[in-house]
C-alpha positions as a LaTeX table, in Angstrom:
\begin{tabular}{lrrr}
\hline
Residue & $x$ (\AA) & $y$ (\AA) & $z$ (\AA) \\
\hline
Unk1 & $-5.07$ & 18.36 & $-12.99$ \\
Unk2 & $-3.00$ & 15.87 & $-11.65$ \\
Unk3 & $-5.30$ & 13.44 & $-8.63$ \\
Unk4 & $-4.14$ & 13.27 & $-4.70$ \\
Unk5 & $-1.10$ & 11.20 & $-4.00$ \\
Unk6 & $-3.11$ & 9.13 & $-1.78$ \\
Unk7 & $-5.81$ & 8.45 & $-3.61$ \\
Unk8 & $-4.46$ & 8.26 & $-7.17$ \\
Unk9 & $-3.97$ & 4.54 & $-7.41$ \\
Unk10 & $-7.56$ & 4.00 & $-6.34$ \\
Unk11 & $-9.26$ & 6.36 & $-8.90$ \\
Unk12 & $-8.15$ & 4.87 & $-10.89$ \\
Unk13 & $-9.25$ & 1.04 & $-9.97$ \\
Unk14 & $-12.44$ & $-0.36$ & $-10.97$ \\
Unk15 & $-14.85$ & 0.18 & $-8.41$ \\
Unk16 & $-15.52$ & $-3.75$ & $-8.30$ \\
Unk17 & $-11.86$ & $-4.31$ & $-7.89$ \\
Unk18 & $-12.18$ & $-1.49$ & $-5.33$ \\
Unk19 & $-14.49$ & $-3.11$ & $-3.14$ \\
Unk20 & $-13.41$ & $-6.67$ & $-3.23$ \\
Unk21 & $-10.23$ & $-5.14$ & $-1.51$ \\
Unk22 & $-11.97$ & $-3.33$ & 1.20 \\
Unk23 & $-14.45$ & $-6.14$ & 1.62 \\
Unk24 & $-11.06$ & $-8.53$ & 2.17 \\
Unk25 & $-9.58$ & $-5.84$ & 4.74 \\
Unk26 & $-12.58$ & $-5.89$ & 6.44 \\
Unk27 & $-12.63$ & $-9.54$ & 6.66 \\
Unk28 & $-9.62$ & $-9.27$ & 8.08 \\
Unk29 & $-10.25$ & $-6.94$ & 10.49 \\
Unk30 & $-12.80$ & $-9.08$ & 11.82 \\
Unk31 & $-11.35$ & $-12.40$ & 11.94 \\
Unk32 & $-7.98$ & $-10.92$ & 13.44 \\
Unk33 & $-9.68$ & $-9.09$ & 16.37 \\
Unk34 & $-12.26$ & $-11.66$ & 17.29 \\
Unk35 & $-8.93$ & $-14.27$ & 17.21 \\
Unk36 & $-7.05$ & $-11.99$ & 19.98 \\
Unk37 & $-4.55$ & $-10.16$ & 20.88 \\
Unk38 & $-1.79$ & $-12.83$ & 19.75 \\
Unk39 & $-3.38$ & $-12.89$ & 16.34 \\
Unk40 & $-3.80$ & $-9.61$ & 16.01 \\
Unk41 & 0.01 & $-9.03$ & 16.82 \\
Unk42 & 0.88 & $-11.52$ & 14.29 \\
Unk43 & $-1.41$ & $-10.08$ & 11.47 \\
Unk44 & 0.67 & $-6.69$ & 12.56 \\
Unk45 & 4.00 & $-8.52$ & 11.48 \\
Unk46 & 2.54 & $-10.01$ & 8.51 \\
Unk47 & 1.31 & $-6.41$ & 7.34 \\
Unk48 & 5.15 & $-5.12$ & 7.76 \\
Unk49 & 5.90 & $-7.29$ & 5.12 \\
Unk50 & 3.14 & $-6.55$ & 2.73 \\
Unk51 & 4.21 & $-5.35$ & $-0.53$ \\
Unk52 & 2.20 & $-2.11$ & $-1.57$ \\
Unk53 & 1.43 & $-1.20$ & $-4.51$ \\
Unk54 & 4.16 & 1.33 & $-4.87$ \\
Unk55 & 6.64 & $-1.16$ & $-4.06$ \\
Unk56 & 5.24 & $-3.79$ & $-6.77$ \\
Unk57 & 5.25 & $-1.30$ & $-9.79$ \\
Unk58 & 9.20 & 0.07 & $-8.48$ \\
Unk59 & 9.83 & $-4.02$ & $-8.85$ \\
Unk60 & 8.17 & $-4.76$ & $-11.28$ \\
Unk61 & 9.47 & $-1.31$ & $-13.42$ \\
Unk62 & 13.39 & $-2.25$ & $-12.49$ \\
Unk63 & 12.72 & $-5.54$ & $-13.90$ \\
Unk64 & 11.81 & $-4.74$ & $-17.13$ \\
Unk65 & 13.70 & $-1.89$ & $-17.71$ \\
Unk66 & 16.85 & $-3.73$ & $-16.43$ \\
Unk67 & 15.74 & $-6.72$ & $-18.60$ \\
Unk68 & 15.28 & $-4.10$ & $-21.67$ \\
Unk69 & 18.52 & $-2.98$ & $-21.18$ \\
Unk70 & 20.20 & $-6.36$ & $-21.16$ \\
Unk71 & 18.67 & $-7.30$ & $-24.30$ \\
Unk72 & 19.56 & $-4.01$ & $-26.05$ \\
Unk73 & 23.13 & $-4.41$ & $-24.92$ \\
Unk74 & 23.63 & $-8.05$ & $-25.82$ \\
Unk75 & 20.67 & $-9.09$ & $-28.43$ \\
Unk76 & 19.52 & $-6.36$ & $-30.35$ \\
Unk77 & 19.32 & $-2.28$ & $-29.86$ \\
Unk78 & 15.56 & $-2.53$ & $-30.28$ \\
Unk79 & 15.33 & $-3.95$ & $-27.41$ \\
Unk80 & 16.39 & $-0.38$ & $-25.33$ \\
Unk81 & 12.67 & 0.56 & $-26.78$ \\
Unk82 & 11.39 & $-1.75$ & $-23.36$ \\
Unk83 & 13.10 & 0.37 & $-21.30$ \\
Unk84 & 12.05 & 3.31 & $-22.40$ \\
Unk85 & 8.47 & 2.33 & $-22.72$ \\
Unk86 & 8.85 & 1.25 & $-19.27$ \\
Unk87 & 10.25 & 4.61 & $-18.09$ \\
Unk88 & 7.13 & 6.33 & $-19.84$ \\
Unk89 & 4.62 & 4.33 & $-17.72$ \\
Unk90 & 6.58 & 4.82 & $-14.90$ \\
Unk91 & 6.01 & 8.83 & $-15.11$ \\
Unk92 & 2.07 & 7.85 & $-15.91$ \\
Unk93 & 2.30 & 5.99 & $-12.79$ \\
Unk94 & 4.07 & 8.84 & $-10.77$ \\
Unk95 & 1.44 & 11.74 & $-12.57$ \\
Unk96 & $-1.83$ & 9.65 & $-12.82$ \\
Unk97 & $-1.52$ & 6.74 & $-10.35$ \\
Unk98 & $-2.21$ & 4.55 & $-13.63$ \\
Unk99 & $-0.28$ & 2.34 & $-15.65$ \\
Unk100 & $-1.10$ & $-0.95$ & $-17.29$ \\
Unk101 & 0.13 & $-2.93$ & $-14.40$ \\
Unk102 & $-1.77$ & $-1.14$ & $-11.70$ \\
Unk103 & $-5.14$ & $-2.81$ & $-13.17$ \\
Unk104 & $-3.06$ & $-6.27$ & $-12.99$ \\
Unk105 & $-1.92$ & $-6.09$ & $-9.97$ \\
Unk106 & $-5.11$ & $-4.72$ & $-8.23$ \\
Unk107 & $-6.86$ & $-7.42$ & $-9.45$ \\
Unk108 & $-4.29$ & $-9.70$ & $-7.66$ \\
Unk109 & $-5.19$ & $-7.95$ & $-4.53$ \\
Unk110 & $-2.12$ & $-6.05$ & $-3.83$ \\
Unk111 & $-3.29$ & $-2.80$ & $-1.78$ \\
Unk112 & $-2.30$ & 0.66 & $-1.33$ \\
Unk113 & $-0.38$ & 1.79 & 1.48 \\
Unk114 & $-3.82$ & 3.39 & 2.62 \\
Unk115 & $-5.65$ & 0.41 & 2.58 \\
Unk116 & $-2.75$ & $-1.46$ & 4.44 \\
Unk117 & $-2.77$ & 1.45 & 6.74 \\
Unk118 & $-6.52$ & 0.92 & 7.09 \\
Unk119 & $-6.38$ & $-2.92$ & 8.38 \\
Unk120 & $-3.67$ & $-2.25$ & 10.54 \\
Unk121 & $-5.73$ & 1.28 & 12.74 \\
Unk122 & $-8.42$ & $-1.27$ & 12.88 \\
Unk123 & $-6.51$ & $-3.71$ & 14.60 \\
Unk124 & $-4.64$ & $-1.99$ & 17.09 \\
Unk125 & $-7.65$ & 0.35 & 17.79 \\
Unk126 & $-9.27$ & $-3.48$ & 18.44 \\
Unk127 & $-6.61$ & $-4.71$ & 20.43 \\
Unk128 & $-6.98$ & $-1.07$ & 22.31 \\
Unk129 & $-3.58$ & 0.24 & 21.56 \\
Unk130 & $-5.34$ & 3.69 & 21.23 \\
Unk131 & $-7.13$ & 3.50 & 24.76 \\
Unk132 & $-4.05$ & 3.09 & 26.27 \\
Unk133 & $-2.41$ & 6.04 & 24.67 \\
Unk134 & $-5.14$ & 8.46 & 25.50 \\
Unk135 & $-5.68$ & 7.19 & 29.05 \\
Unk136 & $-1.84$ & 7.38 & 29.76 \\
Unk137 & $-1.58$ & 10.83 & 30.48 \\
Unk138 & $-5.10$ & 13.19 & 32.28 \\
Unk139 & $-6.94$ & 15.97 & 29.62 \\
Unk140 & $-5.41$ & 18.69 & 31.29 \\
Unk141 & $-1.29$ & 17.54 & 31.34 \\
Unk142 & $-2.50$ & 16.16 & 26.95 \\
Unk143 & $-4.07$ & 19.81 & 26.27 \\
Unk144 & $-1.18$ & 21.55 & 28.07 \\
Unk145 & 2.48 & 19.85 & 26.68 \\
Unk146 & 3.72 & 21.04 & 24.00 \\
Unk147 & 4.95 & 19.51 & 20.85 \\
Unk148 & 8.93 & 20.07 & 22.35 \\
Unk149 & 7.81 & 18.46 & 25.23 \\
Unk150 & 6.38 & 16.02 & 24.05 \\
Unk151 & 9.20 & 14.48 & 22.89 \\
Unk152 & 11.88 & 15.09 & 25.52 \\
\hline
\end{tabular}
């Protein structure tokens, strides 16, 4: 059986690994919203920007495999064996949410889109982004739009 999509990657993390992330989005969640609003927005930006770990593996994937192929074509056919051992972790990566780089670059920090996700509710629920949504509009008009009109 093949694990959720968006919890794959951190199944399978070591749990110590695991927590030092969320303990370091937590810290960040705190020092952001007790630095204000200006902070907070710039923490926002800097999260835009934040590889995932989806986004590392792709990179880091493309590199070898390109790499691989280069060698292959120009030093030596054995070389084509990178790419496709690349390709096959790839597909582990895609089935299992595991490959041998996951466990590297987890312990480098880099987060799921989740956990990125995470850090950045927190801080506009801090700055009160969400307050503002749900006070925009009374119970009754929220319960009674529709989807369709929601939009328009």
């Amino acid at each position: 059986m093949l694990p959720d999509t968006t919890s794959r990657v951190e199944q399978n993390t070591a749990k110590t690994v695991n927590e030092r992330i969320w303990r370091k989005t937590e810290c960040n969640i705190q020092l952001y919203s007790k630095a204000g609003p200006e902070a907070i927005d710039m923490r926002l930006k800097q999260l835009d920007r934040e590889w995932d770990i989806e986004r590392a593996i792709e990179a880091n994937a493309a590199s070898f495999s390109l790499f691989g192929l280069g060698m292959g074509a120009f030093v030596n056919k054995k070389w084509y064996l990178l790419s496709a051992g690349v390709a096959g972790f790839l597909l582990q990566h895609a089935l299992q949410g595991w490959c041998p780089p996951v466990a590297l670059f987890r312990r480098m920090g880099v987060r799921t889109m989740h956990e990125i996700n995470h850090e950045r509710s927190m801080l506009k629920a801090s700055r009160g982004d969400y307050q503002t949504m749900q006070s925009s509009l009374p119970a009754t008009e929220i319960l009674e739009t529709s989807p369709s009109q929601a939009v328009a």
